[in-house]
Short mmCIF file of C-alpha atoms in Angstrom, two decimals:
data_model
loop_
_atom_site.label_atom_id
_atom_site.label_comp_id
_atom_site.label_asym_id
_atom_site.label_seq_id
_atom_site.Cartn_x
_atom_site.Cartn_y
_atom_site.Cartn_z
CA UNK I 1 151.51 -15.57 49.97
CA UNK I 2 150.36 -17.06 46.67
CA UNK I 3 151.80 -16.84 43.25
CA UNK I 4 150.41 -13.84 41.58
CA UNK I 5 149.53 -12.01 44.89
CA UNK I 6 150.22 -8.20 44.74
CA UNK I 7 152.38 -6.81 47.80
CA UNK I 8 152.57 -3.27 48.37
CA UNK I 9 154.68 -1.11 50.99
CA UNK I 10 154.85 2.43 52.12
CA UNK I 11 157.93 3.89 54.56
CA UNK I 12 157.18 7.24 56.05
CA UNK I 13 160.92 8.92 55.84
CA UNK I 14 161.69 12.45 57.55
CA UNK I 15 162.25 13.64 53.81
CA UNK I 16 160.49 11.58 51.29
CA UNK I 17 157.50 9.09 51.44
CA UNK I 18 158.56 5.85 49.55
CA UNK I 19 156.02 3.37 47.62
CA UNK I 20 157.18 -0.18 46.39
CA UNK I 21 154.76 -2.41 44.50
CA UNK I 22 155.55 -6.13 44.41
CA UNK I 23 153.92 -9.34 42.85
CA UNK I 24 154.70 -13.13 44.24
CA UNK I 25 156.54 -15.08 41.63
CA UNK I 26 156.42 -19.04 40.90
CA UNK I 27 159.63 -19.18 43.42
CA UNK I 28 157.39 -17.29 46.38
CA UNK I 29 159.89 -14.48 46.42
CA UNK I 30 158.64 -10.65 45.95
CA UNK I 31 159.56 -9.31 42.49
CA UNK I 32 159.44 -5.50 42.42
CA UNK I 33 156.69 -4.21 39.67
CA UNK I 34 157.50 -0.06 40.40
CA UNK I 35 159.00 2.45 43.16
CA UNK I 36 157.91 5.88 43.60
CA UNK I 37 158.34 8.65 46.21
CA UNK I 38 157.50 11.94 46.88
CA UNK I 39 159.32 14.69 48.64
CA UNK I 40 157.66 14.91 52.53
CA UNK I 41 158.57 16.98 55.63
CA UNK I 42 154.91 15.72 57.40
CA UNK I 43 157.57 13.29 60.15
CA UNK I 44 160.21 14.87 62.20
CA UNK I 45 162.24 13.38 63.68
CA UNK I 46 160.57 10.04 63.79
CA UNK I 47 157.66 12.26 65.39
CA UNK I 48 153.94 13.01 63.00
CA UNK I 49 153.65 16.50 62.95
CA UNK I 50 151.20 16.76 59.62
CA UNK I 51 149.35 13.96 58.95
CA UNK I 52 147.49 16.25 56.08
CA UNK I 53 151.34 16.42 54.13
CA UNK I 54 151.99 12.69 54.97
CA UNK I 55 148.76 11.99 53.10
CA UNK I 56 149.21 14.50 50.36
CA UNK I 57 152.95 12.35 49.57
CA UNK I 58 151.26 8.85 49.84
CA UNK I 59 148.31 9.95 47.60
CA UNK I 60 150.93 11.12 45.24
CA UNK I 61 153.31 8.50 45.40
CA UNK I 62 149.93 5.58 44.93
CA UNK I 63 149.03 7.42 41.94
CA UNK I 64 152.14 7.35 40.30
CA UNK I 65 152.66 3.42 41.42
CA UNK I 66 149.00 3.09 39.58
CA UNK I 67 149.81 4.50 36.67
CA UNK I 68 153.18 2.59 35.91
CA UNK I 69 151.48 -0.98 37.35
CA UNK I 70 148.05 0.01 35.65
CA UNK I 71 146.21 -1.32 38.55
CA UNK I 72 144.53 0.31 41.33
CA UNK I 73 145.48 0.03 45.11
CA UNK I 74 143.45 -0.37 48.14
CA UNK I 75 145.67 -1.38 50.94
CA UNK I 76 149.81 -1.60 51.44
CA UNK I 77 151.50 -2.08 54.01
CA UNK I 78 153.31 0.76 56.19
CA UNK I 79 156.83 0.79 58.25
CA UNK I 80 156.79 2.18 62.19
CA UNK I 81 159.88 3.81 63.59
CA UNK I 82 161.87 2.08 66.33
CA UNK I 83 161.30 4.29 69.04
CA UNK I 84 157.26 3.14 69.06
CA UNK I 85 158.26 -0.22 69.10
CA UNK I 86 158.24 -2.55 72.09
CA UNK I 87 159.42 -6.12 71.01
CA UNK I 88 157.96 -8.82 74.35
CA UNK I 89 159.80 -12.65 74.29
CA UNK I 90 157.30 -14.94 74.78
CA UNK I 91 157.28 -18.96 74.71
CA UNK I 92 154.32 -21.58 74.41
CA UNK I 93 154.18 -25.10 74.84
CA UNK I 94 151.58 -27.01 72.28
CA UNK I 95 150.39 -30.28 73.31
CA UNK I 96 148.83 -32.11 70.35
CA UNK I 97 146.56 -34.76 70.75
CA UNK I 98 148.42 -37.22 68.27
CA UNK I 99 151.48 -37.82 68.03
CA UNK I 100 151.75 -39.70 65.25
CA UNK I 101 148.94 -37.43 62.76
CA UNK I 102 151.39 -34.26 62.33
CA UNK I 103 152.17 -31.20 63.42
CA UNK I 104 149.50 -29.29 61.27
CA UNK I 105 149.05 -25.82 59.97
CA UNK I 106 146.42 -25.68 62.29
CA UNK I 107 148.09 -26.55 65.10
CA UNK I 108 150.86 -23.60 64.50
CA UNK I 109 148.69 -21.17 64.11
CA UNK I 110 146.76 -22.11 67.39
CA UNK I 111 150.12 -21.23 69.13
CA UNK I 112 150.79 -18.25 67.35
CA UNK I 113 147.23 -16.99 68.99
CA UNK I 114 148.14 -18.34 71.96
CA UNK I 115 151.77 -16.07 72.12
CA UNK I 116 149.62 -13.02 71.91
CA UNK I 117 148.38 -13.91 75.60
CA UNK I 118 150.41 -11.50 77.42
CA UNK I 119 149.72 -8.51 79.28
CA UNK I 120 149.48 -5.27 77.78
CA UNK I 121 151.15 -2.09 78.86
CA UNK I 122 149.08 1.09 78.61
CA UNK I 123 149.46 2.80 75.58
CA UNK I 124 150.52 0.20 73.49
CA UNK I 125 148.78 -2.48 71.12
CA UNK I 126 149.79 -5.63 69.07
CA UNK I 127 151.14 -4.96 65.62
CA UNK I 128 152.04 -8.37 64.58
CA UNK I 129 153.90 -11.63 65.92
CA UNK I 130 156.92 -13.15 64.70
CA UNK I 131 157.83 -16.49 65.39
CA UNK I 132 161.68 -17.37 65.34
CA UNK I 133 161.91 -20.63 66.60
CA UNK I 134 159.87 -24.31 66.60
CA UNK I 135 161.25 -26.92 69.00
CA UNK I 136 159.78 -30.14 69.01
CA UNK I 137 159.90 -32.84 71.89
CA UNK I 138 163.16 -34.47 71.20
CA UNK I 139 165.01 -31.01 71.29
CA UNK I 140 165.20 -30.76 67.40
CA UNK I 141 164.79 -27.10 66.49
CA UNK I 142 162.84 -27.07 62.98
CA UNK I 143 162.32 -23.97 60.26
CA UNK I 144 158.93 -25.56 59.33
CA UNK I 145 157.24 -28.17 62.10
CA UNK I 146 154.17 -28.84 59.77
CA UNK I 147 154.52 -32.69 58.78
CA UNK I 148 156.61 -33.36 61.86
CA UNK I 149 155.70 -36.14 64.45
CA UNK I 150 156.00 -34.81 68.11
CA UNK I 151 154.05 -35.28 70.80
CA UNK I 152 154.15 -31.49 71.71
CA UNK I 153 156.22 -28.30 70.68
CA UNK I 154 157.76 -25.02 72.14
CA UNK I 155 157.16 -22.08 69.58
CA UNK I 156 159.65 -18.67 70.45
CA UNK I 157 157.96 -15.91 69.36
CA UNK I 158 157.93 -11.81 69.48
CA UNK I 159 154.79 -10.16 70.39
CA UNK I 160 155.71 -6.71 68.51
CA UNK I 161 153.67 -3.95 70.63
CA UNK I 162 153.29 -0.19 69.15
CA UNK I 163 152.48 2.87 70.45
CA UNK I 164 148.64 3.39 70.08
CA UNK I 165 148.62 7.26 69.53
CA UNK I 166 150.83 6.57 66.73
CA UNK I 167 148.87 3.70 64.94
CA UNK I 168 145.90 6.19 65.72
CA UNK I 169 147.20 8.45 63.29
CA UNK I 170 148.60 6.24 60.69
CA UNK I 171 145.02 4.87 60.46
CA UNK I 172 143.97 8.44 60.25
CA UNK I 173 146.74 9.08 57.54
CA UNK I 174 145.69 6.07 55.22
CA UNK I 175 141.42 6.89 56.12
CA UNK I 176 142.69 10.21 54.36
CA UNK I 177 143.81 8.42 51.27
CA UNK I 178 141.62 6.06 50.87
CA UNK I 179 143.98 2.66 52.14
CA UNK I 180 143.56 -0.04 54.02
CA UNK I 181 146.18 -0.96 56.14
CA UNK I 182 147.73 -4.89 55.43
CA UNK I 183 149.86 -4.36 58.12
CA UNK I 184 152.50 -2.28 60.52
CA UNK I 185 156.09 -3.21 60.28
CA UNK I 186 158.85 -1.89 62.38
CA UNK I 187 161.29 -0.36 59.99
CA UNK I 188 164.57 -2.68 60.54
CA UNK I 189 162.13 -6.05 60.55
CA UNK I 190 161.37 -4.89 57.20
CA UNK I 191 164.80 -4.45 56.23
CA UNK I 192 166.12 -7.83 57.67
CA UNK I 193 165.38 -10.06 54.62
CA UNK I 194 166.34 -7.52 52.51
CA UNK I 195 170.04 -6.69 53.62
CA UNK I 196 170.95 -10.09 55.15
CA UNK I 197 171.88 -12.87 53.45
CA UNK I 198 171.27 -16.79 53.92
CA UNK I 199 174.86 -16.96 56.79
CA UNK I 200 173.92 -13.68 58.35
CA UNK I 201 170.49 -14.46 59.00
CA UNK I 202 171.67 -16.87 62.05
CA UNK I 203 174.64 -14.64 62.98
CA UNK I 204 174.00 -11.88 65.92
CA UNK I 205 173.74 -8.68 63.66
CA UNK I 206 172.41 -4.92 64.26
CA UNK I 207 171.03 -2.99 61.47
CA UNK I 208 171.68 0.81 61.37
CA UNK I 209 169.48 2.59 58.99
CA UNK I 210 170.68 6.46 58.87
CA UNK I 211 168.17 8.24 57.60
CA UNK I 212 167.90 12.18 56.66
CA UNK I 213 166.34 13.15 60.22
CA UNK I 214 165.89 9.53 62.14
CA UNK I 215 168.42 6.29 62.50
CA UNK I 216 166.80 3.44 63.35
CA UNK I 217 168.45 0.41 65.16
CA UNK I 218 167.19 -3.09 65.02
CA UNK I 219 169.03 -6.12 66.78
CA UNK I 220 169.07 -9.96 66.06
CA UNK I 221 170.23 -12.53 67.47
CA UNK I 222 170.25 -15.56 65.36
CA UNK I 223 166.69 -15.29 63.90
CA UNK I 224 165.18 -13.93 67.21
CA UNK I 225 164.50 -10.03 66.95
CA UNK I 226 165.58 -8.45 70.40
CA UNK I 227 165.46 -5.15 70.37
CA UNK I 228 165.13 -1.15 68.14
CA UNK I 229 164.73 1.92 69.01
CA UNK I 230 165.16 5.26 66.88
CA UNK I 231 167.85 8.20 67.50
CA UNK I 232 166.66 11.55 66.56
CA UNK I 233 170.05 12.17 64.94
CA UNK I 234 170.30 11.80 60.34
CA UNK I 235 172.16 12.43 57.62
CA UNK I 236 171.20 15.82 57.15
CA UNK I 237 173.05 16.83 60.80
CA UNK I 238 176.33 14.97 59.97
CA UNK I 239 175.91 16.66 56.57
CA UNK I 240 175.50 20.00 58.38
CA UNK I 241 178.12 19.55 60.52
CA UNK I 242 180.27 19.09 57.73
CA UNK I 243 179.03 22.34 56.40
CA UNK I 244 179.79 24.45 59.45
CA UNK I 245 183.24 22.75 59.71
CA UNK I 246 184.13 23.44 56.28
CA UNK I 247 182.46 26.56 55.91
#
């Protein structure tokens, strides 16, 4: 991300759909420009059952996050239940040909590409990868290995896999609105930086995010993402159930 660089995110919620704009300040953190949401009952239960509504609520929420940033927006990124996500460990070993040039930018990115060599289940497709840890040849576990001299490196990473039927229709959701798609986030990734601070981030935490329909679970240990899943189960029942008891 570069200073200046607008960031915008959708989540799909069993009642509302939620818009955030954000622009990259001089400190490379996300500084929220505008919110908006719109009422939505296109999801249930973590489950697409009208893409048409879903689009109807994003166009409406984008055109009220235009208005208030006075820009216009062609792409954002968008937030994928639990229950589509499959998160894979994987580990690669990067031999560099120097040891005294560097670990370079380069070089990382090389073997990022090379964690997504894995084999594919049917029915599911890469959404993203997410590296959590660089260890270089003396055992020294780094945040950052660019700049670092090593003769090779092991980079820990998640290959995050999603269901394909329902990437299929968020692409068919955001074709309907005119979007591009940045990128698909599972919903508790998202939510990690956000809700977590500096201690917690290494601790061995699960996030619970109850929402009106849907909870989603995400767990970490340290800064490796290990599993989430969704449970059809929400606010709105324990609010009902409250209802019934109390008549």
């Amino acid at each position: 991300m570069a200073i200046g660089d607008i960031i915008v995110g959708i989540d799909i919620g069993t009642s509302k759909v939620c818009t955030v704009v954000g622009e990259v300040n001089n400190f490379g953190q996300i500084e929220t420009i505008c919110s908006t949401s719109e009422r939505c009952s296109g999801l249930k239960k973590g489950k697409i059952i009208s893409e048409e509504e879903i689009s109807l609520s994003i166009a409406k929420t984008i055109k009220d996050a235009e208005d208030e940033a006075d820009f216009k927006i062609n792409s954002a990124y968008v937030t994928i239940p639990g229950k589509y996500v499959t998160i894979v460990q994987n580990s690669v070993v990067k031999e560099l040909k120097d040891k005294f040039a560097g670990i370079s930018l380069k070089d990382v990115q090389s073997a990022i590409v090379q964690a997504k060599d894995i084999e594919i289940p049917e029915g599911k497709t890469i959404i993203d990868i997410v590296p959590s840890e660089v260890i270089l040849d003396n055992g020294k576990i780094v945040a950052d290995p660019v700049g670092n001299l090593s003769s090779n490196f092991t980079l820990k990473a998640q290959v995050i896999l999603a269901n394909k039927d329902y990437v299929r229709q968020l692409n068919s959701i955001f074709k309907k609105v005119g979007l591009e798609i940045d990128g698909i986030v599972p919903t508790t990734l998202a939510e990690r930086n956000l809700i977590l601070d500096k201690n917690e981030m290494h601790d061995n935490i699960a996030i619970i995010d109850v929402g009106a329909e849907n909870t989603d679970i995400g767990v970490f240990e340290g800064t490796t993402y290990i599993y989430t899943n969704s449970i059809p189960l929400g606010g709105d029942n324990i609010t009902n159930d409250i209802a019934m008891v109390l008549n």
